[in-house]
Coordinates of C-alpha atoms and ligand atoms in Angstrom, one line a residue:
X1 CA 59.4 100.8 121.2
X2 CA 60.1 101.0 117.9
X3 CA 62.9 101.5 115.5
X4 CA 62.8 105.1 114.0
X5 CA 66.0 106.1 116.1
X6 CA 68.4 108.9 115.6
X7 CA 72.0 107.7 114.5
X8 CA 74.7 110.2 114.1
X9 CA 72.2 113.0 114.5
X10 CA 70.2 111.4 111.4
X11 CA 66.7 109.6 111.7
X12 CA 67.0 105.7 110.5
X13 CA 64.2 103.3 110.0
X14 CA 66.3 100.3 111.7
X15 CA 69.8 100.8 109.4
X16 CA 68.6 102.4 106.6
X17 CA 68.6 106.9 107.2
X18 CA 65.5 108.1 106.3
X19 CA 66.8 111.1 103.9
X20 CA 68.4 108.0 101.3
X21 CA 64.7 106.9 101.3
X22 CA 64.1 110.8 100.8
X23 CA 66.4 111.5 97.8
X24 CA 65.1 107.6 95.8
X25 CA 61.3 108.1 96.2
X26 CA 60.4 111.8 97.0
X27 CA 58.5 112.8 99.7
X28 CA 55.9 113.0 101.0
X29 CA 56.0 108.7 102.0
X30 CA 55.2 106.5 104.2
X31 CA 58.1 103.9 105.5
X32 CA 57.2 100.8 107.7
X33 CA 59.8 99.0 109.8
X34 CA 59.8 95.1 109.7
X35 CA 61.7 94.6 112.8
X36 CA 59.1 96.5 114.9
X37 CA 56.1 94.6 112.9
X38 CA 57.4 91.4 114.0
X39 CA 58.2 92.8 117.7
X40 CA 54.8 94.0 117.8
X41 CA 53.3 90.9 116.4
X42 CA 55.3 88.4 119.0
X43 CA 54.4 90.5 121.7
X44 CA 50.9 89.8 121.7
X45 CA 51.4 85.9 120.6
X46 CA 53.8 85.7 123.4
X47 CA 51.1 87.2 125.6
X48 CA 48.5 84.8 125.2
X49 CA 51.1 81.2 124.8
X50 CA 49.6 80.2 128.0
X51 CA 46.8 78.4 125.9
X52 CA 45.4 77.8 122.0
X53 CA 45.3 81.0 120.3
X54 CA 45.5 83.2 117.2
X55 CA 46.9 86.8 116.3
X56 CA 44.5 88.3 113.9
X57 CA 46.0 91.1 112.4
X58 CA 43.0 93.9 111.7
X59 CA 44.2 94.8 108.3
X60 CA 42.4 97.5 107.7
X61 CA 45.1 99.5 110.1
X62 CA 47.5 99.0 107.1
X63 CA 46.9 96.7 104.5
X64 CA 49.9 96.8 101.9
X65 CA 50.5 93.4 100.7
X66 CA 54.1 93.5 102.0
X67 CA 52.8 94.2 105.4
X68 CA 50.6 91.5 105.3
X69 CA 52.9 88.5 104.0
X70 CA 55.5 89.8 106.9
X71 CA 53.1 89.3 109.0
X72 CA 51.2 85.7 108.1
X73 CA 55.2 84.4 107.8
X74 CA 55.3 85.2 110.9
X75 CA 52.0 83.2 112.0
X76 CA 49.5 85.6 112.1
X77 CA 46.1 85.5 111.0
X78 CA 44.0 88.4 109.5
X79 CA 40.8 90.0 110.6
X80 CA 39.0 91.3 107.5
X81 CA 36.2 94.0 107.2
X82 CA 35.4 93.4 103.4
X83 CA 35.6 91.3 100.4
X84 CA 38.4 93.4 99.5
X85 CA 40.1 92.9 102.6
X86 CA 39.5 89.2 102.4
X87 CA 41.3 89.6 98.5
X88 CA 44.0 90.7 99.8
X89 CA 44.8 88.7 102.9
X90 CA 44.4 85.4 100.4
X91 CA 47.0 87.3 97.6
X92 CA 49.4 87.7 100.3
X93 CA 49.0 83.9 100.9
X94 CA 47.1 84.0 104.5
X95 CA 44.5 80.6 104.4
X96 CA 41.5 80.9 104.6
X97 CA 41.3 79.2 108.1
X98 CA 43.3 82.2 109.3
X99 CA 41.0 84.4 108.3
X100 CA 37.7 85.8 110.6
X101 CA 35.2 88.0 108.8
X102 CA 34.4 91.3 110.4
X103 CA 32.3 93.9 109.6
X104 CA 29.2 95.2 110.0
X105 CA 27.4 94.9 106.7
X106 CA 28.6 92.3 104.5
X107 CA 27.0 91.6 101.4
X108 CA 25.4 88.1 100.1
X109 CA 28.6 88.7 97.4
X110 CA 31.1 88.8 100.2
X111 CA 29.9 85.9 102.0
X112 CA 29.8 83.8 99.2
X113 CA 33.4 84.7 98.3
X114 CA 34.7 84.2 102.0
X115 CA 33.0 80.4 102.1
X116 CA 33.7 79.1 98.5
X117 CA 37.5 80.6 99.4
X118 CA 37.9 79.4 102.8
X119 CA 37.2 81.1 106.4
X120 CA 38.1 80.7 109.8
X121 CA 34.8 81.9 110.8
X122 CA 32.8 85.0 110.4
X123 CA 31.3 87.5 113.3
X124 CA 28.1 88.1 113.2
X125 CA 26.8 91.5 113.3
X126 CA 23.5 91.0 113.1
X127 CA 20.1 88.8 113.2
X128 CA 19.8 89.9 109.4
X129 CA 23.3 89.1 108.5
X130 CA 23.1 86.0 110.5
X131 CA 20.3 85.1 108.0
X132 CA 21.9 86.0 105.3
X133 CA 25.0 84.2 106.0
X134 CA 22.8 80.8 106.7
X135 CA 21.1 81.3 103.2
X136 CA 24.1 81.5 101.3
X137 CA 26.0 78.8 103.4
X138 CA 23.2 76.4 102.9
X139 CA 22.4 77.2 98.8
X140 CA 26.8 76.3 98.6
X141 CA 25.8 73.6 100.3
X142 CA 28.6 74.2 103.4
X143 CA 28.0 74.8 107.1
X144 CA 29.4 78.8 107.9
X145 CA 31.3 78.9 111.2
X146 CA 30.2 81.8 113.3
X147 CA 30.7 83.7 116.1
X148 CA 28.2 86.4 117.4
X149 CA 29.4 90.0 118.2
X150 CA 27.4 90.9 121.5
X151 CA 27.6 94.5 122.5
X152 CA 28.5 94.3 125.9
X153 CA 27.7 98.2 126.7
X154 CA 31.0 99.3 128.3
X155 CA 32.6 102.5 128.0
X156 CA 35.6 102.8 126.1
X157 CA 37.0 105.3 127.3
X158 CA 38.2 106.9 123.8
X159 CA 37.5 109.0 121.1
X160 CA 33.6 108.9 120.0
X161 CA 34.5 108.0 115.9
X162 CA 36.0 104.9 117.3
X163 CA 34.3 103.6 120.5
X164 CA 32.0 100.5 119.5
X165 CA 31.0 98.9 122.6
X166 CA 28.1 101.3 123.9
X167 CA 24.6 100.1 124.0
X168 CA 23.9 103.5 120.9
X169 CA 26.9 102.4 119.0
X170 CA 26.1 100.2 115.1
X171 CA 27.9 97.6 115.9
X172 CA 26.9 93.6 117.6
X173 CA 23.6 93.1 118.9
X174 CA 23.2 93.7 122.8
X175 CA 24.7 91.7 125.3
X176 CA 21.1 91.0 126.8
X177 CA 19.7 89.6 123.6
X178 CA 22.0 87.0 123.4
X179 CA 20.6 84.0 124.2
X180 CA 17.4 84.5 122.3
X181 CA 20.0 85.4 119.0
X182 CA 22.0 82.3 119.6
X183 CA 19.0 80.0 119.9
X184 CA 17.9 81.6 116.4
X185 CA 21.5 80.5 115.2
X186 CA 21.9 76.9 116.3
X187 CA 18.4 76.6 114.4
X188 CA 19.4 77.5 111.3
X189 CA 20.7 74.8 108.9
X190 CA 23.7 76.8 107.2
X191 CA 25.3 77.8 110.5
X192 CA 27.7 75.9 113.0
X193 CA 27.8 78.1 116.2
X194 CA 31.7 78.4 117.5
X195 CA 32.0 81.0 119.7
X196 CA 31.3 84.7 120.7
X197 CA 33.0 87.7 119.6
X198 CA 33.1 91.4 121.1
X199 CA 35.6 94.5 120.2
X200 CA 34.6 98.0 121.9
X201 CA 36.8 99.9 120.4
X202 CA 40.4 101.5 119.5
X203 CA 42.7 103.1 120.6
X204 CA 42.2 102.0 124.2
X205 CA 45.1 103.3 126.9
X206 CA 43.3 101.7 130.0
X207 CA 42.5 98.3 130.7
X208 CA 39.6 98.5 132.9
X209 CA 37.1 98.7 129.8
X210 CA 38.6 95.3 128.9
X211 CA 38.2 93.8 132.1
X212 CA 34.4 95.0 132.0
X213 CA 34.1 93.6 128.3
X214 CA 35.8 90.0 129.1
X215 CA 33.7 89.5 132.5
X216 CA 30.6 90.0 130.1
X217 CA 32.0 87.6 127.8
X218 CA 32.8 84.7 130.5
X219 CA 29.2 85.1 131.9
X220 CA 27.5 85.1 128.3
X221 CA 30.1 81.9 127.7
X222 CA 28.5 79.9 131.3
X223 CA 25.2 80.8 130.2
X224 CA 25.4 79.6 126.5
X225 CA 26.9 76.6 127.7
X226 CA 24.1 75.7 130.0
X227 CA 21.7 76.4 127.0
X228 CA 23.5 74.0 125.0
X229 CA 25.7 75.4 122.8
X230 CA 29.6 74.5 122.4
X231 CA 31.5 77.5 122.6
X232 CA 35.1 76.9 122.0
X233 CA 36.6 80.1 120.9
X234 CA 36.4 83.9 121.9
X235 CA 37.4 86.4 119.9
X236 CA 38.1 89.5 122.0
X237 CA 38.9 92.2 119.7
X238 CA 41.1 94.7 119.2
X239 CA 41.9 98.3 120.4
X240 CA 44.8 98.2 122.5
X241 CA 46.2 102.2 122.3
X242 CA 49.6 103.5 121.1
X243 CA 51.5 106.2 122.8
X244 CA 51.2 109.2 120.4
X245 CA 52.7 111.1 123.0
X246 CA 55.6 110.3 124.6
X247 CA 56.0 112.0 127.6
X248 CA 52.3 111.8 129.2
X249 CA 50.5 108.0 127.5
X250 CA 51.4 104.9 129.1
X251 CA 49.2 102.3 127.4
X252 CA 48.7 99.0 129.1
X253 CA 51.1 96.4 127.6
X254 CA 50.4 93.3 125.6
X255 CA 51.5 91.3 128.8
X256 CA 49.4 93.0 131.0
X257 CA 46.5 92.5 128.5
X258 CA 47.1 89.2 127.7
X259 CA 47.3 88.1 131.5
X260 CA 44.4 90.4 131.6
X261 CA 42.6 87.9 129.2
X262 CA 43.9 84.6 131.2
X263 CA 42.2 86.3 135.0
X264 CA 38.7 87.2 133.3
X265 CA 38.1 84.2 130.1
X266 CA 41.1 81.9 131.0
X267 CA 39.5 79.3 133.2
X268 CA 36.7 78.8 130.2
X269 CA 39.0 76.2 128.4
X270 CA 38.2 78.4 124.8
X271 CA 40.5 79.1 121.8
X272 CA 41.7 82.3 122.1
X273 CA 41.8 85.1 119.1
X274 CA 42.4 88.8 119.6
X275 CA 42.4 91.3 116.5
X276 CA 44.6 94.0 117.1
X277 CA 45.7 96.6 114.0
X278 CA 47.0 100.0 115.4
X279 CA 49.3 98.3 118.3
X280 CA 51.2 95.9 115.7
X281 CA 51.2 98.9 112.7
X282 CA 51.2 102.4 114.4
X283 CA 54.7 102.8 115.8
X284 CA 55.8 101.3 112.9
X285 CA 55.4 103.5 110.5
X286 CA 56.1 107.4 110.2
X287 CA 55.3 109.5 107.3
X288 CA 57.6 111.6 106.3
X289 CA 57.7 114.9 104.7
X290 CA 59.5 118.2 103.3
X291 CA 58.7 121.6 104.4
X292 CA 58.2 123.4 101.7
X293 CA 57.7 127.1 102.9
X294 CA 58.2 128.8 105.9
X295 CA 55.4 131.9 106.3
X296 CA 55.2 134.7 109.0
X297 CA 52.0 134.9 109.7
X298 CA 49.8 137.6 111.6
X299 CA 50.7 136.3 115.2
X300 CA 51.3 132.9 114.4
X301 CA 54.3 131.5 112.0
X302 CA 53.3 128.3 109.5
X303 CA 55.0 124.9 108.0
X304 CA 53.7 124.4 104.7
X305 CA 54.7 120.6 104.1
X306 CA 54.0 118.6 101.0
X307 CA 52.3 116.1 103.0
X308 CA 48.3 116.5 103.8
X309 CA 45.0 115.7 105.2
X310 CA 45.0 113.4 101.7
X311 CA 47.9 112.0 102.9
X312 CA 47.0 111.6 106.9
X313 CA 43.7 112.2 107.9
X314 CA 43.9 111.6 111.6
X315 CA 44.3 115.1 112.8
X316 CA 41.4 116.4 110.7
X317 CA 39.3 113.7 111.3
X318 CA 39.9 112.3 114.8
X319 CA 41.7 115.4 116.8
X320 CA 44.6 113.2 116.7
X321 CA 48.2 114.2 118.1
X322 CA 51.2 112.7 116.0
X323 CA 54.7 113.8 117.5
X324 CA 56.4 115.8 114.4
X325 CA 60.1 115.8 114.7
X326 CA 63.1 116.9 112.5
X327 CA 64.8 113.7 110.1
X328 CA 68.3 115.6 111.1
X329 CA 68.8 115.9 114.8
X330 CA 68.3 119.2 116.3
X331 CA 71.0 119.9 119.0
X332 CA 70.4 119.6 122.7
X333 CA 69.1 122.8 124.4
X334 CA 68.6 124.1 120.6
X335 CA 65.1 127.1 121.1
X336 CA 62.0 125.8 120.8
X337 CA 59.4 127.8 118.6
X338 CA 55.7 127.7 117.9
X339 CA 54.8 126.8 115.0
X340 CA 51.0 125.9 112.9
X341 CA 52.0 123.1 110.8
X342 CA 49.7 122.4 107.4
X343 CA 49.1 121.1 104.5
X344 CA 48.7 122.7 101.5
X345 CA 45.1 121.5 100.4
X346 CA 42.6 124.2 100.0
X347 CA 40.7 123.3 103.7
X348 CA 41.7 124.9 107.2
X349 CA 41.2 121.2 108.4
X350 CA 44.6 120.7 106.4
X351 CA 46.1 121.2 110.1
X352 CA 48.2 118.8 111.6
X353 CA 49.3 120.7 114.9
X354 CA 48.7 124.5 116.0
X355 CA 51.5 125.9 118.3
X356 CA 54.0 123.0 118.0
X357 CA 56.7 124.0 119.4
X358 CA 60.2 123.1 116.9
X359 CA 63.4 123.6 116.8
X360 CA 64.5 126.0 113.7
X361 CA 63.2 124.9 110.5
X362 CA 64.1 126.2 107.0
X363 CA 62.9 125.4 103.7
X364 CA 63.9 121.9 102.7
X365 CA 64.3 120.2 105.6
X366 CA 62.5 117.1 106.2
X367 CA 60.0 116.4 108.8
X368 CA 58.6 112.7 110.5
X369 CA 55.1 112.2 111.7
X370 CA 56.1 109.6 114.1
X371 CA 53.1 106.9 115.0
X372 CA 51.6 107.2 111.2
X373 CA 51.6 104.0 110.5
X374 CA 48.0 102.4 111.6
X375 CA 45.1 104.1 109.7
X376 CA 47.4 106.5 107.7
X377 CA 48.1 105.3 104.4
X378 CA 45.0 103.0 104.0
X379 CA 42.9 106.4 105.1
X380 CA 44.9 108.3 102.3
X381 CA 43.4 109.6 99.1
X382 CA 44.2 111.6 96.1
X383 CA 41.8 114.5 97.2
X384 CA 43.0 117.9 95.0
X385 CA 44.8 115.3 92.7
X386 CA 47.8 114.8 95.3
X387 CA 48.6 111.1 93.5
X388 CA 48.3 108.7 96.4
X389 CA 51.3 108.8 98.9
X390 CA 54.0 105.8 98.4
X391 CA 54.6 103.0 100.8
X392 CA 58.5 101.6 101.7
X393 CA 59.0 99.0 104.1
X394 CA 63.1 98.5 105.4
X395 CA 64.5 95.7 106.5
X396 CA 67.7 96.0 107.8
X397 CA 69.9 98.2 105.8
X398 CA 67.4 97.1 103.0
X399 CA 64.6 99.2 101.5
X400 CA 61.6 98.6 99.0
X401 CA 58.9 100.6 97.7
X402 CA 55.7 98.5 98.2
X403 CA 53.4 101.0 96.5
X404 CA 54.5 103.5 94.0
X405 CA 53.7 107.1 93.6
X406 CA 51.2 107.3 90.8
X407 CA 52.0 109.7 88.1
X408 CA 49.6 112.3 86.8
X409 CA 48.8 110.5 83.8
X410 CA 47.5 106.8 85.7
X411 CA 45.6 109.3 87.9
X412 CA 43.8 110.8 84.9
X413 CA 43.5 107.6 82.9
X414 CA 41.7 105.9 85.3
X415 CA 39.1 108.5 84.4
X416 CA 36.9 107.7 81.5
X417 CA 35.0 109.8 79.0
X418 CA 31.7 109.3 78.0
X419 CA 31.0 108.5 74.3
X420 CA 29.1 111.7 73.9
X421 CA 31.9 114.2 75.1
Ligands
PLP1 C1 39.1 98.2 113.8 C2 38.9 96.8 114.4 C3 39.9 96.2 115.0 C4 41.3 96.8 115.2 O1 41.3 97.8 116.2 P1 42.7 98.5 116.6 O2 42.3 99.6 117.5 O3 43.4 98.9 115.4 O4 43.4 97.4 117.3 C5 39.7 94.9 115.5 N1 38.5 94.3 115.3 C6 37.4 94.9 114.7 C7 36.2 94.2 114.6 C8 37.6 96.2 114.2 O5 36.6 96.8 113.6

């Protein structure tokens, strides 16, 4: 659910209508709703109040600093990928103890920053990172809390780009290594082994991967026990899927999940943290755009928007389906037509649907690619020297741009010319 609903025959983000948002910043844009942030977030808190628990919020689904100080109001902590990411969680005033550290490279640099600044823990990626992380820990002269990401070769059951829990996949070290890696760990002065951590991938719509993952999980927890380490906390990851479409998707629901968690880790007595990005951020956000020709083709007719692949890169890059509907209502029983909907950057992979089938379209009229909110703006880029598409977050009947449209001239300052030119 989410609250991009048609009002009067006119597309609102919760009370404000999307063309006012239109005519004050230009288009294309991308708009976030609060109310369906925080319904998202509580969802999955709600889901796991039958014991200790956190909400980390993956960041790097959408990481505008408004987004993120709705959301740590609200109670949630942050899972960050990179120094950057860990930046930003502290400027939107997130602690540092509701922060984990993700990611499968960080640098001695990051590390450093993350334990003179404060951190929940980090998740271990690696023996070598391990290492790395007891070096710099232990030169500070602090004890790192860690978790290790096991891989706990399940299939996923998703898209290739974004499945991370197969045995091939860069990411955690394999489930059956564990104990070796977690004696190495409890030996090494600058670490203080917490828990375990495991995350196989995104955009999930079943939960029998899950189940798989968490069973893995409670065995590794038993036997770590029994080798002598405390493990109090589990972070399970993220993943849980959207429906992008409406009429055939079902994803499991964060209630169904979270009970999913109690049946397979709840009897282990552990902390509980789960990291999901797309499920609290995709639905609530759209992008929206203008059409800015209409061309008969040879066979096929075309949308020419003034949004693309810069601005959302999912279709190009992951195949993805985003439901594309008019910001004024079309009538019931109005004729449907196929239409190739693109961008205007100089790639065919400027696509974002072949054969969509719309109402009648004209010149002008504005279009919203709903489910854009989770990897679309933070994926964007200024490719062909499109300045970098604006953020808006509404609250109510309120609105606020949260990141401006750049104008030519910041894009081309930022450039710098060599002495010699
Ligand atoms: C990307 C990622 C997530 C979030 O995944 P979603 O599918 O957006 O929920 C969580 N944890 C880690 C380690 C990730 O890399």
């Amino acid at each position: 659910m989410d609250h991009f609903i048609y009002r009067d025959g006119r597309l609102h983000a919760e009370n404000v209508p999307v063309a006012e948002i239109a005519a004050a910043v230009g288009t294309p844009f991308y708009v976030y709703s609060t109310a369906t942030l925080l319904r998202h977030f509580t969802l999955f808190d709600d889901a796991l109040d039958w014991g200790p628990h956190l909400v980390c919020y993956a960041m790097k689904a959408a990481s505008n600093q408004a987004i993120l100080k709705t959301l740590a109001q609200a109670g949630a902590g942050m899972d960050v990928v990179s120094g950057g990411e860990y930046a930003r969680a502290r400027a939107a005033g997130v602690p540092g103890e509701r922060i984990v550290f993700s990611g499968v490279g960080k640098t001695h640099e990051e590390i450093r920053a993350a334990l003179i600044g404060g951190i929940r823990q980090f998740n271990v990626e690696s023996e070598p990172e391990m290492r790395a992380i007891s070096e710099v820990a232990t030169a500070l002269g602090v004890v790192a809390p860690i978790t290790i990401r096991v891989n706990p070769d399940v299939d996923a059951k998703t898209h290739a780009k974004i499945a991370t829990g197969k045995s091939e996949n860069k990411f955690g070290i394999p489930i059956a290594k564990a104990r070796a890696v977690y004696a190495e760990a409890a030996a090494l002065s600058g670490l203080k082994v917490i828990g375990i951590d495991v995350h196989i991938g995104s955009q999930l719509t079943q939960l029998e991967p899950f189940r798989q993952a968490y069973q893995k999980v409670a065995e590794l927890t038993e036997q770590l026990r029994a080798d002598g380490h405390q493990i109090t906390r589990l972070d399970l990851g993220g993943g849980l899927g959207i429906p992008y479409t409406r009429s055939n998707e079902a994803p499991p629901l964060p209630s169904d999940y979270g009970d999913l968690i109690r049946e397979t880790v709840g009897h282990l007595g552990c902390e509980i943290e789960i990291e999901p990005g797309r499920l609290i951020v995709g639905n609530a956000g759209i992008l929206v755009s203008q059409v800015i020709y209409v061309k008969q083709g040879e066979g096929r007719d075309f949308l020419i928007l003034d949004a693309a692949m810069n601005d959302l890169i999912r279709p190009a890059m992951y195949d993805a389906h985003h439901e594309i509907v008019p910001v004024v209502e079309p009538d019931a029983g109005v004729d449907l037509a196929p239409f190739d909907i693109v961008g205007p950057v100089c790639e065919t992979g400027d696509t974002f649907a072949k054969g969509r089938l719309m109402p009648p379209t004209a010149e002008g009229d504005l279009l919203a690619f709903r489910g854009a909110g989770a990897y679309g703006a933070v994926m964007s880029s200024e490719y062909n020297t499109r300045p970098l598409v604006p953020e808006v977050l509404v609250k109510g009947d309120q609105f606020a741009v949260i990141r401006a449209r750049p104008t030519f001239d910041e894009i081309i300052n930022r450039d710098t010319i060599p002495q010699w030119l």
